[in-house]
CSV table of C-alpha atoms in Angstrom, one decimal:
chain,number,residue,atom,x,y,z
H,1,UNK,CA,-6.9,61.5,-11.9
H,2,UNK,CA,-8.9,61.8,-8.4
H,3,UNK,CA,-7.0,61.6,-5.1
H,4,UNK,CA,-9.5,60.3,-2.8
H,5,UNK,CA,-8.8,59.8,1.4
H,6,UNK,CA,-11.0,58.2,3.6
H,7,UNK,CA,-11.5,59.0,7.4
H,8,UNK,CA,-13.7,57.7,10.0
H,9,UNK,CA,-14.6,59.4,13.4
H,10,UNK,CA,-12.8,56.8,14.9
H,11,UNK,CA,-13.5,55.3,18.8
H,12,UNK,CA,-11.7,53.0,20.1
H,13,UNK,CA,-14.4,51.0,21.0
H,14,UNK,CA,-15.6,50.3,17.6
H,15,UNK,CA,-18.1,47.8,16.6
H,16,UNK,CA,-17.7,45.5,13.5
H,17,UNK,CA,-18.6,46.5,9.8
H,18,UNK,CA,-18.0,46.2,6.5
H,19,UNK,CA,-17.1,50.0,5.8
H,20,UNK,CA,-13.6,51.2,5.4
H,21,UNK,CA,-11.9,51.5,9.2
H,22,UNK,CA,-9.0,53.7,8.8
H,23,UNK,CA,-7.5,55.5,6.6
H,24,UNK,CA,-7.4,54.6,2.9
H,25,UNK,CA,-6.7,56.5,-0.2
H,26,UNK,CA,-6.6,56.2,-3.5
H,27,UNK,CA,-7.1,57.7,-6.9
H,28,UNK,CA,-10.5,56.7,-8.8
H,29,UNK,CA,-12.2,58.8,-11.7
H,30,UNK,CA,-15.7,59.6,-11.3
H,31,UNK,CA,-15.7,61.9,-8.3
H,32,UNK,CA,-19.3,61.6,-6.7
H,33,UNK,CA,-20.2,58.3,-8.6
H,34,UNK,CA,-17.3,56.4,-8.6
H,35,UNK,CA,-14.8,57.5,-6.1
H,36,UNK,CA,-15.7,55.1,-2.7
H,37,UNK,CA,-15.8,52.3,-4.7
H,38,UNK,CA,-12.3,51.5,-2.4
H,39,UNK,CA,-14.8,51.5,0.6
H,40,UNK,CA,-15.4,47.6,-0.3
H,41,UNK,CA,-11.9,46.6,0.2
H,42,UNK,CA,-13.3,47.5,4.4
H,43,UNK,CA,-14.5,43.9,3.7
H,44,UNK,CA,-11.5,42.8,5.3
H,45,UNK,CA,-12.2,44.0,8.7
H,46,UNK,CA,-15.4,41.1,8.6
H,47,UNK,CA,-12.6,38.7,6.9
H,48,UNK,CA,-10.5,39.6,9.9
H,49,UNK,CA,-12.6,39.2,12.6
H,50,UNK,CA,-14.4,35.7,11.3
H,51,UNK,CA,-10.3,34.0,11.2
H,52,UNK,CA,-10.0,35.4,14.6
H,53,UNK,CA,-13.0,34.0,15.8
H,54,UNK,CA,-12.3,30.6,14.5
H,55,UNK,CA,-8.5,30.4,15.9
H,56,UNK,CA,-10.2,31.7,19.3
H,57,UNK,CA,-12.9,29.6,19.6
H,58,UNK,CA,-10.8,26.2,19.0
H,59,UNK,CA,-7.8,27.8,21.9
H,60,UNK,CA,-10.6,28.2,24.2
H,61,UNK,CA,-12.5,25.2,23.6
H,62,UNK,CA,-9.4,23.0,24.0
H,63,UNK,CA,-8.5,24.4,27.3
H,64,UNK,CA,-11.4,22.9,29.2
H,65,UNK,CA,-10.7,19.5,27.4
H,66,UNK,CA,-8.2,17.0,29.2
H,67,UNK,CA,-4.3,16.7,28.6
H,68,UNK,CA,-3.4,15.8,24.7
H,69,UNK,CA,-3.8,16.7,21.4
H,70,UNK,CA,-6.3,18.0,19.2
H,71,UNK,CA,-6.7,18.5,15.0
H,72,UNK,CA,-9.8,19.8,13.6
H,73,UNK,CA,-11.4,21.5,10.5
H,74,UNK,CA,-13.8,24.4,11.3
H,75,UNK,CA,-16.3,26.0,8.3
H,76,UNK,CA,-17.8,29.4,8.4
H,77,UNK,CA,-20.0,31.9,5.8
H,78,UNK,CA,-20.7,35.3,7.4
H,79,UNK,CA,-23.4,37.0,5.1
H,80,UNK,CA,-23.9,41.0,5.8
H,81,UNK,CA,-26.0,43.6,4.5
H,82,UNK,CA,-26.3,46.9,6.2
H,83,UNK,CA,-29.8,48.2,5.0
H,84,UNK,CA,-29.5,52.2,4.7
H,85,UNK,CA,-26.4,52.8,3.9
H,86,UNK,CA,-25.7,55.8,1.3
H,87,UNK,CA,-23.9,53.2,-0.4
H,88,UNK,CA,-25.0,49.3,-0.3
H,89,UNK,CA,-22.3,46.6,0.3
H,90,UNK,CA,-23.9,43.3,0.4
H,91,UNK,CA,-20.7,41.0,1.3
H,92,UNK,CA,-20.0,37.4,1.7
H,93,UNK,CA,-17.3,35.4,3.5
H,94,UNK,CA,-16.5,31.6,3.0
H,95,UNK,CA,-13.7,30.3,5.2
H,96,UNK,CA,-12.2,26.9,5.9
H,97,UNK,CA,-9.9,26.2,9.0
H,98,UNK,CA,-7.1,23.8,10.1
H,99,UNK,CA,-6.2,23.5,12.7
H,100,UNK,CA,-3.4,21.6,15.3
H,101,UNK,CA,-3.0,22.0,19.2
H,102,UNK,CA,-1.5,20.7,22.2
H,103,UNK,CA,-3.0,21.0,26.0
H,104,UNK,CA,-1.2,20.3,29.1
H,105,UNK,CA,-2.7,20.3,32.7
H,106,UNK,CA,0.2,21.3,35.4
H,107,UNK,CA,-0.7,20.9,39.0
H,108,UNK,CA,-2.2,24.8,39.0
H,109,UNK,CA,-3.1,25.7,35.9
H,110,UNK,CA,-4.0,24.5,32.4
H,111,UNK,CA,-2.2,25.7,29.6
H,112,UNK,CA,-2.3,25.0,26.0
H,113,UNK,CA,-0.9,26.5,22.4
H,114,UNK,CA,-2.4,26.0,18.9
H,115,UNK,CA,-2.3,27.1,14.7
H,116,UNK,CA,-4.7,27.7,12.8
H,117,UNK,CA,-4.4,27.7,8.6
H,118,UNK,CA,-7.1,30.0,7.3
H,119,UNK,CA,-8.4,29.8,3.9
H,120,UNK,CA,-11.3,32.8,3.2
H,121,UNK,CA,-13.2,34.2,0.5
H,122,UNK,CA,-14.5,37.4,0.0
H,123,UNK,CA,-17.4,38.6,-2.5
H,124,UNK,CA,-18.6,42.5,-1.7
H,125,UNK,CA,-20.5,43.9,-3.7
H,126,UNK,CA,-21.1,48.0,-3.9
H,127,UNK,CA,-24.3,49.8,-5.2
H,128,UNK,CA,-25.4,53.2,-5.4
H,129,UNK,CA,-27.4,55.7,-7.8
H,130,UNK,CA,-26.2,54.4,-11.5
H,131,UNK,CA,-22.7,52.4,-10.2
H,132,UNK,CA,-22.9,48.8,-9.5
H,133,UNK,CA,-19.5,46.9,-9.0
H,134,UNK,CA,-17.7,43.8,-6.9
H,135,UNK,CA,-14.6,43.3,-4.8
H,136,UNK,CA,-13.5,40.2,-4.3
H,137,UNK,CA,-10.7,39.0,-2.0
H,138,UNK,CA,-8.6,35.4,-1.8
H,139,UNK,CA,-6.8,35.2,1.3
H,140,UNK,CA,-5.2,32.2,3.3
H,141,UNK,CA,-2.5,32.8,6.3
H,142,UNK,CA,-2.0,31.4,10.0
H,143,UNK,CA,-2.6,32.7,13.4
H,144,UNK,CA,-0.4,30.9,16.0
H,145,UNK,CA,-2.7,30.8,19.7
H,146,UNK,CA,-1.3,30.2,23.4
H,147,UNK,CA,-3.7,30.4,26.7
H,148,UNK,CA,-3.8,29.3,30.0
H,149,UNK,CA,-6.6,28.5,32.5
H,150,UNK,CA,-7.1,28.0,36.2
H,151,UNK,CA,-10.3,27.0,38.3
H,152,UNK,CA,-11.6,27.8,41.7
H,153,UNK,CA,-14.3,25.4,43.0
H,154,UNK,CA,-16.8,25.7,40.4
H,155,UNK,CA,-15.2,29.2,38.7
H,156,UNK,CA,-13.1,28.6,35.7
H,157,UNK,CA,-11.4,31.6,33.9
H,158,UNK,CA,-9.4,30.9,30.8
H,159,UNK,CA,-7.2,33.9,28.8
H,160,UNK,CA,-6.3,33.3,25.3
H,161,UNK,CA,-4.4,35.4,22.9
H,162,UNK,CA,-2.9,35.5,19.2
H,163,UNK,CA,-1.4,36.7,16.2
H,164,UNK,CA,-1.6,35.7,12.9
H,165,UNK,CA,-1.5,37.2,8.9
H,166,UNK,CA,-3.4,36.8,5.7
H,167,UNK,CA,-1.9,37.3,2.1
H,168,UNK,CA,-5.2,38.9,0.2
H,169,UNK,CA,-5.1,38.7,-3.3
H,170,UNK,CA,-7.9,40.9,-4.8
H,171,UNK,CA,-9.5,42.6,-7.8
H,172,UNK,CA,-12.2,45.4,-8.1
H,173,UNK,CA,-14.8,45.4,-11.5
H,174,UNK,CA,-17.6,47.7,-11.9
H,175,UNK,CA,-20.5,45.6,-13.4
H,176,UNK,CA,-22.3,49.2,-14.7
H,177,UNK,CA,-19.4,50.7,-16.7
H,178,UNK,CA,-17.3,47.5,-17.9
H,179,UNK,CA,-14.4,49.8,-20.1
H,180,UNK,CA,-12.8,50.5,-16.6
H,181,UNK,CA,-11.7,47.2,-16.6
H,182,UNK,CA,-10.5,44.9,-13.4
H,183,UNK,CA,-8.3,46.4,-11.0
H,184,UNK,CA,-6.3,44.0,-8.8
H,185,UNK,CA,-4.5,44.0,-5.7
H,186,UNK,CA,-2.1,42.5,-3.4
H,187,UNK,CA,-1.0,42.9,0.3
H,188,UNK,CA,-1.3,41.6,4.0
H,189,UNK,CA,-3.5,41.5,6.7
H,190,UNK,CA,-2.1,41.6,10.2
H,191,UNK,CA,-4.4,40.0,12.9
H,192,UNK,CA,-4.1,40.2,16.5
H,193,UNK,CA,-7.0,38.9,19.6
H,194,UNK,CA,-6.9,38.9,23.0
H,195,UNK,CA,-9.7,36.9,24.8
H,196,UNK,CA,-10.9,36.7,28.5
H,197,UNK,CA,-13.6,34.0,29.3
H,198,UNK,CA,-15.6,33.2,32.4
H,199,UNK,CA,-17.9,30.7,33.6
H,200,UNK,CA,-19.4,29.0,36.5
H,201,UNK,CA,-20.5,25.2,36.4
H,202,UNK,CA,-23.7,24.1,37.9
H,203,UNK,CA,-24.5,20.5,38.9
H,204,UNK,CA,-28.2,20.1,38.1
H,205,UNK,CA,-27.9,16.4,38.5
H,206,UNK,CA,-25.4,13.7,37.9
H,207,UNK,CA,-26.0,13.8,34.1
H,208,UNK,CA,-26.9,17.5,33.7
H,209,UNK,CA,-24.6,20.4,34.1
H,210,UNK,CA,-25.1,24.5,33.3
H,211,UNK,CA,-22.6,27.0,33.3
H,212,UNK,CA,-23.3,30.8,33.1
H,213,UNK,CA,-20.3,32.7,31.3
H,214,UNK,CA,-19.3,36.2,30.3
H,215,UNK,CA,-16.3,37.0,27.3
H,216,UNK,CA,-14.7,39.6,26.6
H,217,UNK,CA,-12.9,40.0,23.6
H,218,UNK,CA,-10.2,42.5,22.0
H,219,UNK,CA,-9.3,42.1,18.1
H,220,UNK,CA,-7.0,44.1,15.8
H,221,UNK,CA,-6.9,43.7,12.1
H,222,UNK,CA,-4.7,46.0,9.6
H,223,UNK,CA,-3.0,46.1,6.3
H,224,UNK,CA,-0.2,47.6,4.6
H,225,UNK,CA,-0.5,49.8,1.8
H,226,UNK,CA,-1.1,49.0,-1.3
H,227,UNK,CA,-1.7,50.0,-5.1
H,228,UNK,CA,-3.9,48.3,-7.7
H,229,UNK,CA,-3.0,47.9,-11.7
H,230,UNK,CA,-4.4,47.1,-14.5
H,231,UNK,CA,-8.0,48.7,-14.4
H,232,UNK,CA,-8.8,52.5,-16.0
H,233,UNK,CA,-9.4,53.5,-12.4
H,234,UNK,CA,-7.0,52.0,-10.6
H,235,UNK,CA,-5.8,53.2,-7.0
H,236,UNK,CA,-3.5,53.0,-4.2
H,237,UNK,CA,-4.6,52.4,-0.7
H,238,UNK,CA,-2.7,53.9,2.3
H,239,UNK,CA,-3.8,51.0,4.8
H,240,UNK,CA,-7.3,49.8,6.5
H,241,UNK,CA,-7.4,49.4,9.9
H,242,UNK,CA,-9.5,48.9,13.0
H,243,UNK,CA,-9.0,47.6,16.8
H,244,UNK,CA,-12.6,47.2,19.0
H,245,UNK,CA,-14.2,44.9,22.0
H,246,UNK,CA,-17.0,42.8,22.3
H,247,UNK,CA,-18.4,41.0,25.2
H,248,UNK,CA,-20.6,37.9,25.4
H,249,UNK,CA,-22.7,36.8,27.8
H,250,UNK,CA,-23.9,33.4,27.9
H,251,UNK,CA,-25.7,30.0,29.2
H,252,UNK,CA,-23.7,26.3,28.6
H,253,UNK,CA,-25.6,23.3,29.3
H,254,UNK,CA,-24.3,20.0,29.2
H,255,UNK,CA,-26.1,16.4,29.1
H,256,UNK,CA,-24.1,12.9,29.6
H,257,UNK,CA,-26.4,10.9,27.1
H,258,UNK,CA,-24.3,7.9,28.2
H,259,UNK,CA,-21.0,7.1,29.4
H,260,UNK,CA,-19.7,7.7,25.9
H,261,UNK,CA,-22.2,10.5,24.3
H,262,UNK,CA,-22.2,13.7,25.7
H,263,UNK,CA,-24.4,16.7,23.9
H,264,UNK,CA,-24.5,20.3,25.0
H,265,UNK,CA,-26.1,23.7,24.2
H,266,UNK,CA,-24.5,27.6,24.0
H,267,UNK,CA,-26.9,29.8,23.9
H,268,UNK,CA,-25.1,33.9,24.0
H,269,UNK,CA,-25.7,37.3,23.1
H,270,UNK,CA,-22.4,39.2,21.6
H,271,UNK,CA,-22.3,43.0,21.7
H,272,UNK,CA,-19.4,45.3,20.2
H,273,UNK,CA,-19.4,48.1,22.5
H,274,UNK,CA,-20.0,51.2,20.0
H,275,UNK,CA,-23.2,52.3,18.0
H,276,UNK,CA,-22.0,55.2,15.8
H,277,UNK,CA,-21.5,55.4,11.9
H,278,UNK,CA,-18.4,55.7,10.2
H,279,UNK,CA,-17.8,58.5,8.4
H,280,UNK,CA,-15.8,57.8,4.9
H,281,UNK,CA,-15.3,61.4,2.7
H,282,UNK,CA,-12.9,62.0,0.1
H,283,UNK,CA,-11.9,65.0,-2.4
H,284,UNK,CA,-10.7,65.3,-5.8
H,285,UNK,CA,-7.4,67.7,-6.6
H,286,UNK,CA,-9.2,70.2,-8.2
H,287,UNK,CA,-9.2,73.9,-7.4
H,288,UNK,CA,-11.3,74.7,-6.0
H,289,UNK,CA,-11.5,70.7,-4.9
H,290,UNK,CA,-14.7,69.1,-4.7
H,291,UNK,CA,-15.7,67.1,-1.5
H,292,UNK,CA,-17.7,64.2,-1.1
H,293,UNK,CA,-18.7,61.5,1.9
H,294,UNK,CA,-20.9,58.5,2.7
H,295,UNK,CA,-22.1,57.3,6.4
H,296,UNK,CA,-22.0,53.9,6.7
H,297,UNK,CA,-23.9,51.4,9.4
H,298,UNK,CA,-22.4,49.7,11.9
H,299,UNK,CA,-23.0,46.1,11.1
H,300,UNK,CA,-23.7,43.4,13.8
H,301,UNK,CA,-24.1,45.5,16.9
H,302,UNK,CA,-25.5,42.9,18.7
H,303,UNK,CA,-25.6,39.0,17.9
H,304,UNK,CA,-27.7,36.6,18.9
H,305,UNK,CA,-25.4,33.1,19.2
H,306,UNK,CA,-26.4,29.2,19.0
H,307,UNK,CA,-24.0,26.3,19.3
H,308,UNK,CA,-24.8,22.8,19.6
H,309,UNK,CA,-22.6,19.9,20.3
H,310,UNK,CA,-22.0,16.8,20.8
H,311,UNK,CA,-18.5,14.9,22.1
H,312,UNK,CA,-18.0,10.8,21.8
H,313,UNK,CA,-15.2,8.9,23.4
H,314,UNK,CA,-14.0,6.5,20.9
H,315,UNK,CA,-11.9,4.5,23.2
H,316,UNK,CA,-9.7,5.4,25.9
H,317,UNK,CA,-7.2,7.4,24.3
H,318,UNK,CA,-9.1,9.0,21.6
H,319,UNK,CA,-12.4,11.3,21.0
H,320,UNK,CA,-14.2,13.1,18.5
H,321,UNK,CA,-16.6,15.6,18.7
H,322,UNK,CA,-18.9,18.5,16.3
H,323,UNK,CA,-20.7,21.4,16.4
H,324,UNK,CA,-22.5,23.6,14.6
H,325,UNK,CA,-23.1,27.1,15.6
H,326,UNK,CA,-26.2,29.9,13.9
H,327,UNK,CA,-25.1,33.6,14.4
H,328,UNK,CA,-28.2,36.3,13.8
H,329,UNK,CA,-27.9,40.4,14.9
H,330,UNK,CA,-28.2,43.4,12.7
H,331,UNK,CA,-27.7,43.1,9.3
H,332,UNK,CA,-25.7,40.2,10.1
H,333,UNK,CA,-26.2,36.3,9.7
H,334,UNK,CA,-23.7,33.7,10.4
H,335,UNK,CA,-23.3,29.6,10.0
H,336,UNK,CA,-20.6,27.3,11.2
H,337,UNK,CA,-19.9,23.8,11.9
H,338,UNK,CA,-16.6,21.7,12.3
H,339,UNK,CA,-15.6,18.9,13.9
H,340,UNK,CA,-12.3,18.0,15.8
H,341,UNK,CA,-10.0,14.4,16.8
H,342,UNK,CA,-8.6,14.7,20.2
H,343,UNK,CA,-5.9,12.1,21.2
H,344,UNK,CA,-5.0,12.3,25.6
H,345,UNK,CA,-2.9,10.5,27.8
């Protein structure tokens, strides 16, 4: 059996990808051609980040609303595929949200809480010279939200923050040498955010509104360890882990289409504030033992974002409104769309 440990030149400003953040061993046979297989089970850190962004993006949104309460659903596939890499991972994340919240407007300040049920699935598949295989990961947790928000004149600044966990169920197959078998697994995913948004309304006319913004966001996602059965090559994994920042800088525009309809616009660029490789190298327990590593891209460095909307007032009381969002960067291409029932008073 092959011990194999995985480290990454780690900064704490690290930008997304689907390599192995942290540090992760296990024991695999096949030293140089089969060993980082474990590097796909980094998957989560994409898995992570897209349930963050979802819980965040419903907190935030139902802070500049009015006093009530709001339920909606929320979809999102994140598709990545970091050309150049020693070793390919083409991965693929489905996930379905639920989600519940309350906002209430006190003479100062605005504040609001909110839970989100996640439901996501993973399909990443690994490639290099004469070793093809898939990981696949079923996941589906909760991250509870809370924020508050105050405005100046035109300035609104809203904070945001959660926590949440996914239970990942997950197996590993090689597709080019199928008498290894399937190896599954089982653990948790701990998820943490913390987001700061900015932005400044402009009245272009009574119908027409702009707001410039800027975000800033902090996100954590880690697991416990954990060992896999039932395959010739299983392994045991110490823990995957990686905390980083983006930032996004934006343009809102808003258009009352009538008293009822109104339709608006996002367009934003998202940058995660590092642009170095990580580093994954492991070693077998021979003696002498033999060493072997893989540099891995940085996926999604920078992100082109699109969001349209539109909100209708149903009656006094109630509202319902949808959106659909088109993420594009690096080796990285996103698609979202949900749609949310707001009740005030």
């Amino acid at each position: 059996m092959i011990q194999i440990l995985t480290n990454r030149r780690y900064i704490f400003l690290a930008a997304l990808n689907v390599a192995l953040a942290g540090s992760l061993s296990a024991q695999f046979g096949f030293t140089q051609s089969n060993a980082l297989e474990a590097q796909a089970y980094g998957a989560v850190v994409n898995q992570g980040h897209t349930a963050l962004s979802s819980a965040s993006d419903f907190a935030l949104n139902n802070l500049s609303g009015v006093s009530g309460f709001y339920g909606g659903y929320a979809y999102d596939n994140v598709e990545t595929d970091p050309v150049g890499a020693n070793r390919a991972f083409d991965t693929d994340i489905t996930q379905h949200s639920a989600n519940v919240g309350y906002v209430h407007h006190f003479d100062a300040i605005v504040a609001g809480l909110s839970l989100s049920y996640i439901d996501s699935k993973v399909e990443a598949n690994y490639s290099d010279v004469g070793n093809t295989g898939v990981v696949e990961l079923d996941a589906d947790g909760w991250i509870v939200s809370g924020g508050v928000a105050d405005t100046w004149n035109q300035l609104t600044v809203s904070i945001v923050g959660g926590f949440g966990q996914l239970s990942e169920d997950g197996s590993r197959r090689s597709t080019s040498n199928l008498i290894l078998g399937v190896s599954n697994s089982s653990f948790d995913m701990d998820l943490y955010y913390f987001t700061i948004n900015g932005n400044y309304e402009i009245a272009l006319s009574e119908r027409m509104t702009v707001a410039p913004f800027v975000q800033l966001n902090y996100l954590n996602v880690s697991s416990d360890g954990f060992a896999e059965s039932g395959g010739a090559d299983s392994g045991n994994a110490a823990s995957i882990k990686r905390d980083w920042m983006t930032g996004e800088l934006g343009l809102s525009s808003f258009a009352n289409v009538s008293d009822a309809l109104t339709a608006s616009l996002a367009l934003s660029w998202e940058y995660d504030f590092d642009s170095s490789e990580t580093e994954v190298s492991g070693f077998d327990k021979t003696s002498p033992p033999t060493f072997g590593s893989r540099d891995v891209p940085d996926v999604g460095e920078s992100r082109l974002k699109a969001v349209v909307g539109l909100d209708y007032r149903l009656s006094e009381d109630w509202a319902l409104s949808a959106d659909f969002s088109i993420v594009s960067g690096d080796d990285y291409d996103a698609i979202g769309g949900g749609a949310s029932l707001r009740y005030t008073f």
